[in-house]
């Protein structure tokens, strides 16, 4: 029974939203960031990269303080405004491929995260958790929502459809040719219905944003300890989330690339693979697997299909059945010697939006020696992992939609 509540978002004025909204900071190349910072004074990147004003790289606590200063300047210049009443923010994205994502931006409870009513499937790194917690504590806001998913719910869907049949508060198209729509809804009848419908759901699942949610939970605990008059209703007890139904979630695979064969020749490597896989040489024909537990492999100018020999592999839980785990258990660790897939510099990743041509090019140019392709994780697999309290290997999913930063901002 998670608490999913409306909140008073800080957001750009209607005439500035298309200029201000930005992708996540890390998704830009250095050249792209430079261009946007130079040419667009309203970009949210101006807040995230405050050192640009002084043509200097600034990091750590000093950067956090300058981010806060730049954010306050945007508010003082009335680039931002804040809603007078708590709202649910209905959000729709139609991407350039024609995919449509519809959901609700709202405040999710840090207590629900701690009590596993918001379920996880991915491990977090303590250093990153604490770094982002310190950032949030200094700047006092969060501009990038955690992506949560919930079981399809006809009652919630009916409300979403009704709201989205009306004129949106925002409608803007990005240079990526994705079109974004936002409706800010404070109507008491709709708000109360949504609160009730969300409270009737047993649990929601983190699709993307494990570090953001864990950092928010750490911050909430710190603030609770510092506040002698803590009630549980303070804004720091919640974090901004974008909730979408499971049917709207789009999951891509993360393919693996490895530099070197751990001292093995090509022939020795193939012989060791043969113990776990039926191998077929596909020559130069592009091959993408069509079934779970099947993999594609590109090595030395040729594609191979790898079919798991199931009599040699035991599945006892949802994690054992996950293709990224199978690849790690049968190839990456025992044959290629990659024990720590999170930190080993020999392994690289390519999300499924990049095709086999991309993997082939990285191997052909010598950046990597071998590439492995697989099918995406399904929503059901992701939920089973979370329900069983298990953790996927890193980079198991690349999930859409991706919200723009700065369209709705949650202040603590």
mmCIF file of C-alpha atoms in Angstrom:
data_model
loop_
_atom_site.group_PDB
_atom_site.id
_atom_site.type_symbol
_atom_site.label_atom_id
_atom_site.label_comp_id
_atom_site.label_asym_id
_atom_site.label_seq_id
_atom_site.Cartn_x
_atom_site.Cartn_y
_atom_site.Cartn_z
ATOM 1 C CA UNK A 1 0.000 0.000 0.000
ATOM 2 C CA UNK A 2 2.476 2.685 -1.108
ATOM 3 C CA UNK A 3 1.790 6.378 -0.496
ATOM 4 C CA UNK A 4 1.878 8.237 -3.808
ATOM 5 C CA UNK A 5 1.051 11.875 -3.183
ATOM 6 C CA UNK A 6 0.653 15.159 -5.093
ATOM 7 C CA UNK A 7 3.183 17.924 -4.473
ATOM 8 C CA UNK A 8 3.823 21.579 -5.328
ATOM 9 C CA UNK A 9 6.331 21.390 -8.157
ATOM 10 C CA UNK A 10 8.692 24.165 -9.090
ATOM 11 C CA UNK A 11 8.609 24.264 -12.882
ATOM 12 C CA UNK A 12 9.500 26.531 -15.799
ATOM 13 C CA UNK A 13 7.073 29.066 -17.153
ATOM 14 C CA UNK A 14 5.252 27.878 -20.235
ATOM 15 C CA UNK A 15 7.271 30.064 -22.603
ATOM 16 C CA UNK A 16 10.613 28.742 -21.267
ATOM 17 C CA UNK A 17 9.965 25.012 -20.834
ATOM 18 C CA UNK A 18 11.244 23.921 -24.251
ATOM 19 C CA UNK A 19 14.443 25.910 -23.715
ATOM 20 C CA UNK A 20 15.009 24.754 -20.157
ATOM 21 C CA UNK A 21 14.280 20.999 -20.306
ATOM 22 C CA UNK A 22 17.440 18.918 -20.685
ATOM 23 C CA UNK A 23 18.495 15.289 -20.832
ATOM 24 C CA UNK A 24 20.460 13.822 -17.936
ATOM 25 C CA UNK A 25 23.855 15.505 -17.605
ATOM 26 C CA UNK A 26 25.859 12.341 -18.365
ATOM 27 C CA UNK A 27 24.011 11.668 -21.630
ATOM 28 C CA UNK A 28 25.633 14.652 -23.381
ATOM 29 C CA UNK A 29 29.072 14.562 -24.918
ATOM 30 C CA UNK A 30 31.469 17.302 -23.805
ATOM 31 C CA UNK A 31 30.935 19.040 -27.168
ATOM 32 C CA UNK A 32 27.139 18.894 -26.842
ATOM 33 C CA UNK A 33 27.244 20.346 -23.336
ATOM 34 C CA UNK A 34 29.569 23.130 -24.459
ATOM 35 C CA UNK A 35 27.231 24.036 -27.322
ATOM 36 C CA UNK A 36 24.104 24.132 -25.176
ATOM 37 C CA UNK A 37 25.756 26.077 -22.384
ATOM 38 C CA UNK A 38 27.160 28.604 -24.855
ATOM 39 C CA UNK A 39 23.991 29.097 -26.900
ATOM 40 C CA UNK A 40 21.105 28.604 -24.460
ATOM 41 C CA UNK A 41 21.116 30.704 -21.259
ATOM 42 C CA UNK A 42 17.864 29.036 -20.117
ATOM 43 C CA UNK A 43 19.061 25.415 -20.315
ATOM 44 C CA UNK A 44 18.872 23.462 -17.067
ATOM 45 C CA UNK A 45 22.493 22.555 -17.794
ATOM 46 C CA UNK A 46 23.357 26.106 -16.699
ATOM 47 C CA UNK A 47 22.267 25.074 -13.202
ATOM 48 C CA UNK A 48 23.947 21.657 -13.268
ATOM 49 C CA UNK A 49 27.244 23.049 -14.601
ATOM 50 C CA UNK A 50 27.646 26.331 -12.694
ATOM 51 C CA UNK A 51 31.374 26.488 -13.379
ATOM 52 C CA UNK A 52 30.696 27.318 -17.038
ATOM 53 C CA UNK A 53 30.020 30.889 -15.995
ATOM 54 C CA UNK A 54 33.643 31.126 -14.848
ATOM 55 C CA UNK A 55 35.086 28.823 -17.526
ATOM 56 C CA UNK A 56 36.299 26.522 -14.780
ATOM 57 C CA UNK A 57 35.665 22.897 -13.789
ATOM 58 C CA UNK A 58 34.249 22.870 -10.266
ATOM 59 C CA UNK A 59 33.489 19.706 -8.280
ATOM 60 C CA UNK A 60 32.465 18.454 -4.864
ATOM 61 C CA UNK A 61 30.870 20.609 -2.171
ATOM 62 C CA UNK A 62 31.790 23.847 -3.959
ATOM 63 C CA UNK A 63 29.907 22.738 -7.067
ATOM 64 C CA UNK A 64 26.850 21.756 -5.015
ATOM 65 C CA UNK A 65 26.717 25.224 -3.456
ATOM 66 C CA UNK A 66 26.996 26.895 -6.850
ATOM 67 C CA UNK A 67 24.241 24.641 -8.250
ATOM 68 C CA UNK A 68 22.018 25.883 -5.423
ATOM 69 C CA UNK A 69 22.973 29.484 -6.183
ATOM 70 C CA UNK A 70 22.264 29.148 -9.885
ATOM 71 C CA UNK A 71 18.914 27.480 -9.151
ATOM 72 C CA UNK A 72 17.945 30.365 -6.862
ATOM 73 C CA UNK A 73 18.903 32.824 -9.604
ATOM 74 C CA UNK A 74 16.547 31.079 -12.037
ATOM 75 C CA UNK A 75 13.765 31.419 -9.462
ATOM 76 C CA UNK A 76 14.583 35.089 -8.824
ATOM 77 C CA UNK A 77 14.508 35.774 -12.570
ATOM 78 C CA UNK A 78 11.054 34.128 -12.736
ATOM 79 C CA UNK A 79 12.212 31.467 -15.138
ATOM 80 C CA UNK A 80 10.668 29.085 -12.600
ATOM 81 C CA UNK A 81 7.334 29.298 -10.822
ATOM 82 C CA UNK A 82 5.730 27.059 -8.180
ATOM 83 C CA UNK A 83 2.200 25.712 -8.095
ATOM 84 C CA UNK A 84 0.033 27.044 -5.257
ATOM 85 C CA UNK A 85 -1.660 23.693 -4.635
ATOM 86 C CA UNK A 86 -0.284 20.146 -4.562
ATOM 87 C CA UNK A 87 -0.723 18.551 -7.973
ATOM 88 C CA UNK A 88 -0.385 15.259 -9.709
ATOM 89 C CA UNK A 89 1.536 15.923 -12.921
ATOM 90 C CA UNK A 90 0.225 13.802 -15.777
ATOM 91 C CA UNK A 91 3.021 13.344 -18.304
ATOM 92 C CA UNK A 92 3.060 11.940 -21.829
ATOM 93 C CA UNK A 93 6.039 11.365 -24.138
ATOM 94 C CA UNK A 94 5.751 10.425 -27.798
ATOM 95 C CA UNK A 95 9.191 9.580 -29.131
ATOM 96 C CA UNK A 96 10.455 9.780 -32.689
ATOM 97 C CA UNK A 97 9.785 6.064 -33.185
ATOM 98 C CA UNK A 98 6.109 6.588 -32.360
ATOM 99 C CA UNK A 99 6.279 4.945 -28.925
ATOM 100 C CA UNK A 100 3.960 6.559 -26.394
ATOM 101 C CA UNK A 101 4.564 6.635 -22.632
ATOM 102 C CA UNK A 102 1.923 7.930 -20.220
ATOM 103 C CA UNK A 103 2.222 8.288 -16.479
ATOM 104 C CA UNK A 104 2.051 10.489 -13.405
ATOM 105 C CA UNK A 105 4.783 12.500 -11.698
ATOM 106 C CA UNK A 106 4.194 12.373 -7.949
ATOM 107 C CA UNK A 107 5.903 12.121 -4.560
ATOM 108 C CA UNK A 108 6.782 8.589 -3.411
ATOM 109 C CA UNK A 109 7.505 7.695 0.202
ATOM 110 C CA UNK A 110 11.043 7.016 1.459
ATOM 111 C CA UNK A 111 9.471 4.851 4.171
ATOM 112 C CA UNK A 112 7.844 2.702 1.476
ATOM 113 C CA UNK A 113 11.278 2.292 -0.093
ATOM 114 C CA UNK A 114 12.747 1.164 3.233
ATOM 115 C CA UNK A 115 9.840 -1.232 3.892
ATOM 116 C CA UNK A 116 10.058 -2.752 0.387
ATOM 117 C CA UNK A 117 6.678 -1.516 -0.755
ATOM 118 C CA UNK A 118 8.818 0.115 -3.448
ATOM 119 C CA UNK A 119 10.758 -2.892 -4.703
ATOM 120 C CA UNK A 120 14.310 -2.982 -6.065
ATOM 121 C CA UNK A 121 16.080 -5.265 -8.524
ATOM 122 C CA UNK A 122 19.496 -3.602 -8.720
ATOM 123 C CA UNK A 123 22.367 -3.207 -6.241
ATOM 124 C CA UNK A 124 23.549 0.269 -5.290
ATOM 125 C CA UNK A 125 27.061 1.480 -4.523
ATOM 126 C CA UNK A 126 27.483 3.082 -1.100
ATOM 127 C CA UNK A 127 29.857 5.780 -2.356
ATOM 128 C CA UNK A 128 27.397 6.912 -5.046
ATOM 129 C CA UNK A 129 24.490 6.830 -2.578
ATOM 130 C CA UNK A 130 26.283 9.114 -0.127
ATOM 131 C CA UNK A 131 27.610 11.422 -2.841
ATOM 132 C CA UNK A 132 24.132 12.032 -4.233
ATOM 133 C CA UNK A 133 22.648 12.325 -0.731
ATOM 134 C CA UNK A 134 25.147 15.113 0.051
ATOM 135 C CA UNK A 135 24.298 16.775 -3.249
ATOM 136 C CA UNK A 136 20.555 16.692 -2.495
ATOM 137 C CA UNK A 137 21.081 18.015 1.026
ATOM 138 C CA UNK A 138 23.090 20.993 -0.250
ATOM 139 C CA UNK A 139 21.014 21.988 -3.281
ATOM 140 C CA UNK A 140 17.633 21.323 -1.625
ATOM 141 C CA UNK A 141 15.860 19.976 -4.697
ATOM 142 C CA UNK A 142 15.575 16.993 -7.007
ATOM 143 C CA UNK A 143 15.005 17.574 -10.717
ATOM 144 C CA UNK A 144 15.176 14.010 -12.060
ATOM 145 C CA UNK A 145 12.352 11.619 -11.186
ATOM 146 C CA UNK A 146 12.798 7.972 -10.246
ATOM 147 C CA UNK A 147 10.978 5.777 -12.780
ATOM 148 C CA UNK A 148 8.480 3.499 -11.010
ATOM 149 C CA UNK A 149 6.114 1.001 -12.579
ATOM 150 C CA UNK A 150 2.867 -0.452 -11.278
ATOM 151 C CA UNK A 151 0.511 -3.242 -12.450
ATOM 152 C CA UNK A 152 -1.940 -2.087 -15.097
ATOM 153 C CA UNK A 153 -4.900 -0.555 -13.300
ATOM 154 C CA UNK A 154 -8.128 0.203 -15.226
ATOM 155 C CA UNK A 155 -9.268 2.829 -12.708
ATOM 156 C CA UNK A 156 -6.007 4.780 -12.921
ATOM 157 C CA UNK A 157 -5.948 4.351 -16.700
ATOM 158 C CA UNK A 158 -9.440 5.845 -16.947
ATOM 159 C CA UNK A 159 -8.309 8.940 -15.023
ATOM 160 C CA UNK A 160 -5.164 9.292 -17.168
ATOM 161 C CA UNK A 161 -7.193 9.020 -20.387
ATOM 162 C CA UNK A 162 -9.706 11.588 -19.174
ATOM 163 C CA UNK A 163 -7.057 14.126 -18.152
ATOM 164 C CA UNK A 164 -5.066 13.657 -21.344
ATOM 165 C CA UNK A 165 -8.122 14.357 -23.475
ATOM 166 C CA UNK A 166 -7.901 17.986 -22.303
ATOM 167 C CA UNK A 167 -5.444 20.722 -23.294
ATOM 168 C CA UNK A 168 -1.976 20.221 -21.808
ATOM 169 C CA UNK A 169 -0.196 22.876 -19.745
ATOM 170 C CA UNK A 170 3.003 22.086 -21.668
ATOM 171 C CA UNK A 171 3.506 20.718 -25.146
ATOM 172 C CA UNK A 172 7.009 20.884 -26.595
ATOM 173 C CA UNK A 173 9.211 18.936 -28.991
ATOM 174 C CA UNK A 174 12.914 18.423 -28.361
ATOM 175 C CA UNK A 175 15.757 18.392 -30.859
ATOM 176 C CA UNK A 176 15.604 14.583 -30.471
ATOM 177 C CA UNK A 177 12.100 14.861 -31.981
ATOM 178 C CA UNK A 178 10.410 13.573 -28.826
ATOM 179 C CA UNK A 179 7.225 15.427 -27.923
ATOM 180 C CA UNK A 180 6.435 16.023 -24.250
ATOM 181 C CA UNK A 181 3.081 16.924 -22.684
ATOM 182 C CA UNK A 182 2.302 17.851 -19.078
ATOM 183 C CA UNK A 183 -0.967 18.449 -17.234
ATOM 184 C CA UNK A 184 -0.915 19.855 -13.668
ATOM 185 C CA UNK A 185 -3.979 18.546 -11.825
ATOM 186 C CA UNK A 186 -5.026 19.772 -8.369
ATOM 187 C CA UNK A 187 -8.756 19.004 -8.641
ATOM 188 C CA UNK A 188 -9.683 17.473 -5.231
ATOM 189 C CA UNK A 189 -11.878 14.761 -6.740
ATOM 190 C CA UNK A 190 -9.134 13.503 -9.062
ATOM 191 C CA UNK A 191 -6.461 13.847 -6.365
ATOM 192 C CA UNK A 192 -8.455 11.818 -3.838
ATOM 193 C CA UNK A 193 -9.310 9.114 -6.347
ATOM 194 C CA UNK A 194 -5.670 8.711 -7.334
ATOM 195 C CA UNK A 195 -4.505 8.575 -3.714
ATOM 196 C CA UNK A 196 -7.015 5.814 -3.077
ATOM 197 C CA UNK A 197 -6.192 3.801 -6.210
ATOM 198 C CA UNK A 198 -2.445 3.914 -5.566
ATOM 199 C CA UNK A 199 -2.982 2.927 -1.916
ATOM 200 C CA UNK A 200 -4.823 -0.200 -3.123
ATOM 201 C CA UNK A 201 -1.742 -1.433 -5.036
ATOM 202 C CA UNK A 202 0.392 -3.908 -3.063
ATOM 203 C CA UNK A 203 3.739 -2.620 -4.343
ATOM 204 C CA UNK A 204 5.393 -0.597 -7.073
ATOM 205 C CA UNK A 205 8.733 -1.413 -8.689
ATOM 206 C CA UNK A 206 11.780 0.703 -9.434
ATOM 207 C CA UNK A 207 12.436 0.546 -13.160
ATOM 208 C CA UNK A 208 15.203 3.161 -13.270
ATOM 209 C CA UNK A 209 16.746 5.279 -10.519
ATOM 210 C CA UNK A 210 17.928 2.938 -7.758
ATOM 211 C CA UNK A 211 20.664 5.327 -6.599
ATOM 212 C CA UNK A 212 18.341 8.329 -6.637
ATOM 213 C CA UNK A 213 15.765 6.528 -4.491
ATOM 214 C CA UNK A 214 18.305 5.068 -2.052
ATOM 215 C CA UNK A 215 20.001 8.474 -1.659
ATOM 216 C CA UNK A 216 16.626 10.082 -0.991
ATOM 217 C CA UNK A 217 15.905 7.464 1.681
ATOM 218 C CA UNK A 218 19.280 8.166 3.328
ATOM 219 C CA UNK A 219 18.564 11.891 3.285
ATOM 220 C CA UNK A 220 15.107 11.339 4.806
ATOM 221 C CA UNK A 221 16.654 9.322 7.642
ATOM 222 C CA UNK A 222 19.272 12.014 8.314
ATOM 223 C CA UNK A 223 16.647 14.767 8.340
ATOM 224 C CA UNK A 224 14.453 12.705 10.653
ATOM 225 C CA UNK A 225 17.296 12.336 13.164
ATOM 226 C CA UNK A 226 17.986 16.081 13.032
ATOM 227 C CA UNK A 227 14.357 17.157 13.455
ATOM 228 C CA UNK A 228 13.077 16.850 17.040
ATOM 229 C CA UNK A 229 9.570 17.684 15.802
ATOM 230 C CA UNK A 230 9.547 15.126 12.973
ATOM 231 C CA UNK A 231 6.020 14.147 11.918
ATOM 232 C CA UNK A 232 6.589 12.022 8.815
ATOM 233 C CA UNK A 233 4.770 14.496 6.585
ATOM 234 C CA UNK A 234 7.749 16.764 5.862
ATOM 235 C CA UNK A 235 8.747 17.034 2.207
ATOM 236 C CA UNK A 236 12.070 15.313 2.892
ATOM 237 C CA UNK A 237 10.138 12.097 3.582
ATOM 238 C CA UNK A 238 9.304 11.797 -0.120
ATOM 239 C CA UNK A 239 11.078 11.809 -3.457
ATOM 240 C CA UNK A 240 9.903 12.686 -6.960
ATOM 241 C CA UNK A 241 8.854 9.747 -9.109
ATOM 242 C CA UNK A 242 7.354 9.116 -12.521
ATOM 243 C CA UNK A 243 4.881 6.247 -12.292
ATOM 244 C CA UNK A 244 3.860 4.402 -15.434
ATOM 245 C CA UNK A 245 1.836 1.199 -15.953
ATOM 246 C CA UNK A 246 3.799 -1.954 -16.737
ATOM 247 C CA UNK A 247 2.416 -2.085 -20.266
ATOM 248 C CA UNK A 248 4.035 1.290 -21.072
ATOM 249 C CA UNK A 249 7.499 0.261 -19.891
ATOM 250 C CA UNK A 250 9.991 -0.417 -22.671
ATOM 251 C CA UNK A 251 13.047 -2.490 -21.766
ATOM 252 C CA UNK A 252 16.080 -2.915 -24.003
ATOM 253 C CA UNK A 253 18.954 -5.308 -23.484
ATOM 254 C CA UNK A 254 22.485 -4.339 -22.523
ATOM 255 C CA UNK A 255 24.890 -6.277 -24.731
ATOM 256 C CA UNK A 256 28.374 -7.133 -23.471
ATOM 257 C CA UNK A 257 31.805 -6.575 -25.049
ATOM 258 C CA UNK A 258 35.071 -7.942 -23.690
ATOM 259 C CA UNK A 259 38.663 -6.950 -24.417
ATOM 260 C CA UNK A 260 40.888 -10.048 -24.613
ATOM 261 C CA UNK A 261 40.176 -13.756 -24.235
ATOM 262 C CA UNK A 262 41.895 -14.211 -20.860
ATOM 263 C CA UNK A 263 45.029 -15.622 -22.478
ATOM 264 C CA UNK A 264 43.173 -18.146 -24.628
ATOM 265 C CA UNK A 265 43.497 -18.572 -28.367
ATOM 266 C CA UNK A 266 40.312 -18.304 -30.414
ATOM 267 C CA UNK A 267 40.208 -22.108 -30.773
ATOM 268 C CA UNK A 268 40.790 -22.720 -27.049
ATOM 269 C CA UNK A 269 38.054 -20.235 -26.213
ATOM 270 C CA UNK A 270 35.539 -21.946 -28.536
ATOM 271 C CA UNK A 271 36.386 -25.370 -27.114
ATOM 272 C CA UNK A 272 35.722 -24.152 -23.566
ATOM 273 C CA UNK A 273 32.435 -22.580 -24.717
ATOM 274 C CA UNK A 274 31.384 -25.920 -26.197
ATOM 275 C CA UNK A 275 31.019 -27.409 -22.714
ATOM 276 C CA UNK A 276 28.087 -25.076 -21.981
ATOM 277 C CA UNK A 277 26.761 -24.153 -25.431
ATOM 278 C CA UNK A 278 25.861 -25.613 -28.756
ATOM 279 C CA UNK A 279 27.792 -23.350 -31.133
ATOM 280 C CA UNK A 280 26.941 -22.573 -34.754
ATOM 281 C CA UNK A 281 29.151 -20.423 -36.984
ATOM 282 C CA UNK A 282 26.952 -17.907 -38.860
ATOM 283 C CA UNK A 283 29.895 -16.498 -40.816
ATOM 284 C CA UNK A 284 29.362 -12.814 -41.705
ATOM 285 C CA UNK A 285 25.547 -12.950 -41.464
ATOM 286 C CA UNK A 286 24.232 -10.759 -38.660
ATOM 287 C CA UNK A 287 22.675 -12.948 -35.989
ATOM 288 C CA UNK A 288 20.395 -11.812 -33.156
ATOM 289 C CA UNK A 289 18.974 -14.403 -30.727
ATOM 290 C CA UNK A 290 15.252 -15.115 -30.891
ATOM 291 C CA UNK A 291 14.816 -17.110 -27.646
ATOM 292 C CA UNK A 292 15.769 -16.790 -24.015
ATOM 293 C CA UNK A 293 19.039 -18.518 -23.088
ATOM 294 C CA UNK A 294 20.295 -18.054 -26.661
ATOM 295 C CA UNK A 295 23.091 -15.573 -27.348
ATOM 296 C CA UNK A 296 24.811 -14.075 -30.339
ATOM 297 C CA UNK A 297 28.579 -13.713 -30.391
ATOM 298 C CA UNK A 298 30.844 -11.747 -32.709
ATOM 299 C CA UNK A 299 34.481 -12.839 -32.781
ATOM 300 C CA UNK A 300 37.276 -12.437 -35.324
ATOM 301 C CA UNK A 301 35.027 -11.197 -38.131
ATOM 302 C CA UNK A 302 32.309 -13.826 -37.729
ATOM 303 C CA UNK A 303 28.975 -14.195 -35.942
ATOM 304 C CA UNK A 304 28.086 -17.248 -33.855
ATOM 305 C CA UNK A 305 24.880 -18.468 -32.251
ATOM 306 C CA UNK A 306 25.215 -19.899 -28.755
ATOM 307 C CA UNK A 307 22.466 -22.187 -27.423
ATOM 308 C CA UNK A 308 22.694 -22.996 -23.707
ATOM 309 C CA UNK A 309 23.038 -26.713 -22.922
ATOM 310 C CA UNK A 310 20.287 -26.782 -20.279
ATOM 311 C CA UNK A 311 21.289 -30.190 -18.939
ATOM 312 C CA UNK A 312 24.539 -28.571 -17.745
ATOM 313 C CA UNK A 313 22.912 -25.537 -16.091
ATOM 314 C CA UNK A 314 20.643 -25.582 -13.031
ATOM 315 C CA UNK A 315 17.915 -22.961 -12.528
ATOM 316 C CA UNK A 316 16.746 -22.657 -8.926
ATOM 317 C CA UNK A 317 15.426 -19.069 -8.805
ATOM 318 C CA UNK A 318 14.547 -16.061 -10.958
ATOM 319 C CA UNK A 319 18.137 -14.825 -11.036
ATOM 320 C CA UNK A 320 19.493 -18.131 -12.351
ATOM 321 C CA UNK A 321 17.074 -17.846 -15.288
ATOM 322 C CA UNK A 322 18.187 -14.324 -16.240
ATOM 323 C CA UNK A 323 20.251 -14.184 -19.431
ATOM 324 C CA UNK A 324 22.703 -11.601 -18.071
ATOM 325 C CA UNK A 325 23.326 -13.880 -15.083
ATOM 326 C CA UNK A 326 23.700 -16.955 -17.322
ATOM 327 C CA UNK A 327 26.275 -15.169 -19.475
ATOM 328 C CA UNK A 328 28.200 -14.147 -16.348
ATOM 329 C CA UNK A 329 28.019 -17.602 -14.734
ATOM 330 C CA UNK A 330 28.940 -19.629 -17.813
ATOM 331 C CA UNK A 331 31.289 -17.366 -19.828
ATOM 332 C CA UNK A 332 32.370 -14.063 -18.314
ATOM 333 C CA UNK A 333 33.559 -15.388 -14.968
ATOM 334 C CA UNK A 334 34.782 -18.995 -15.574
ATOM 335 C CA UNK A 335 36.250 -18.569 -19.066
ATOM 336 C CA UNK A 336 37.101 -14.877 -19.499
ATOM 337 C CA UNK A 337 38.065 -14.331 -15.868
ATOM 338 C CA UNK A 338 35.793 -11.351 -15.250
ATOM 339 C CA UNK A 339 34.727 -11.689 -11.636
ATOM 340 C CA UNK A 340 33.686 -8.092 -10.927
ATOM 341 C CA UNK A 341 31.503 -6.975 -13.844
ATOM 342 C CA UNK A 342 30.919 -3.619 -12.172
ATOM 343 C CA UNK A 343 34.559 -2.556 -12.033
ATOM 344 C CA UNK A 344 36.589 -4.714 -14.439
ATOM 345 C CA UNK A 345 37.849 -2.400 -17.195
ATOM 346 C CA UNK A 346 37.951 -5.227 -19.742
ATOM 347 C CA UNK A 347 34.163 -5.304 -20.058
ATOM 348 C CA UNK A 348 32.024 -2.768 -21.891
ATOM 349 C CA UNK A 349 28.299 -2.387 -22.509
ATOM 350 C CA UNK A 350 26.126 -1.335 -25.433
ATOM 351 C CA UNK A 351 22.416 -0.752 -24.891
ATOM 352 C CA UNK A 352 19.986 -2.472 -27.218
ATOM 353 C CA UNK A 353 19.132 0.744 -29.065
ATOM 354 C CA UNK A 354 22.556 0.333 -30.652
ATOM 355 C CA UNK A 355 22.362 -2.487 -33.197
ATOM 356 C CA UNK A 356 24.747 -5.331 -34.051
ATOM 357 C CA UNK A 357 26.548 -3.075 -36.511
ATOM 358 C CA UNK A 358 27.739 -1.031 -33.526
ATOM 359 C CA UNK A 359 29.029 -4.110 -31.694
ATOM 360 C CA UNK A 360 30.715 -5.377 -34.864
ATOM 361 C CA UNK A 361 32.431 -2.021 -35.414
ATOM 362 C CA UNK A 362 33.888 -1.944 -31.883
ATOM 363 C CA UNK A 363 35.306 -5.445 -32.308
ATOM 364 C CA UNK A 364 36.559 -4.824 -35.863
ATOM 365 C CA UNK A 365 38.431 -1.675 -34.830
ATOM 366 C CA UNK A 366 40.106 -3.519 -31.945
ATOM 367 C CA UNK A 367 38.469 -1.726 -29.024
ATOM 368 C CA UNK A 368 37.106 -5.105 -27.910
ATOM 369 C CA UNK A 369 37.843 -8.708 -28.849
ATOM 370 C CA UNK A 370 34.408 -10.323 -28.576
ATOM 371 C CA UNK A 371 30.825 -9.113 -28.333
ATOM 372 C CA UNK A 372 27.746 -10.880 -26.934
ATOM 373 C CA UNK A 373 24.126 -10.079 -27.790
ATOM 374 C CA UNK A 374 20.969 -11.188 -26.007
ATOM 375 C CA UNK A 375 17.258 -10.536 -25.672
ATOM 376 C CA UNK A 376 15.908 -7.869 -23.307
ATOM 377 C CA UNK A 377 14.855 -8.671 -19.764
ATOM 378 C CA UNK A 378 11.050 -8.768 -19.521
ATOM 379 C CA UNK A 379 9.000 -6.787 -17.023
ATOM 380 C CA UNK A 380 7.884 -10.071 -15.466
ATOM 381 C CA UNK A 381 11.495 -11.180 -14.982
ATOM 382 C CA UNK A 382 12.337 -7.838 -13.383
ATOM 383 C CA UNK A 383 9.411 -8.159 -10.969
ATOM 384 C CA UNK A 384 10.252 -11.753 -10.059
ATOM 385 C CA UNK A 385 13.819 -10.735 -9.250
ATOM 386 C CA UNK A 386 12.538 -7.933 -6.995
ATOM 387 C CA UNK A 387 9.835 -10.099 -5.363
ATOM 388 C CA UNK A 388 12.413 -12.759 -4.469
ATOM 389 C CA UNK A 389 14.750 -10.150 -2.980
ATOM 390 C CA UNK A 390 17.429 -10.861 -5.590
ATOM 391 C CA UNK A 391 19.720 -8.472 -7.452
ATOM 392 C CA UNK A 392 20.389 -8.390 -11.192
ATOM 393 C CA UNK A 393 23.921 -8.041 -12.541
ATOM 394 C CA UNK A 394 24.738 -4.399 -13.380
ATOM 395 C CA UNK A 395 23.671 -3.126 -16.784
ATOM 396 C CA UNK A 396 20.941 -5.725 -17.225
ATOM 397 C CA UNK A 397 18.316 -3.278 -18.477
ATOM 398 C CA UNK A 398 18.127 -0.086 -20.495
ATOM 399 C CA UNK A 399 14.682 1.303 -19.821
ATOM 400 C CA UNK A 400 12.510 3.935 -21.427
ATOM 401 C CA UNK A 401 10.948 6.416 -21.030
ATOM 402 C CA UNK A 402 13.609 8.957 -20.069
ATOM 403 C CA UNK A 403 12.182 12.137 -18.572
ATOM 404 C CA UNK A 404 13.745 15.523 -19.186
ATOM 405 C CA UNK A 405 15.371 17.222 -16.177
ATOM 406 C CA UNK A 406 13.950 20.486 -14.902
ATOM 407 C CA UNK A 407 10.359 20.140 -16.134
ATOM 408 C CA UNK A 408 9.135 19.383 -12.621
ATOM 409 C CA UNK A 409 11.331 19.981 -9.561
ATOM 410 C CA UNK A 410 10.753 18.643 -6.063
ATOM 411 C CA UNK A 411 12.006 20.803 -3.191
ATOM 412 C CA UNK A 412 12.770 19.466 0.311
#
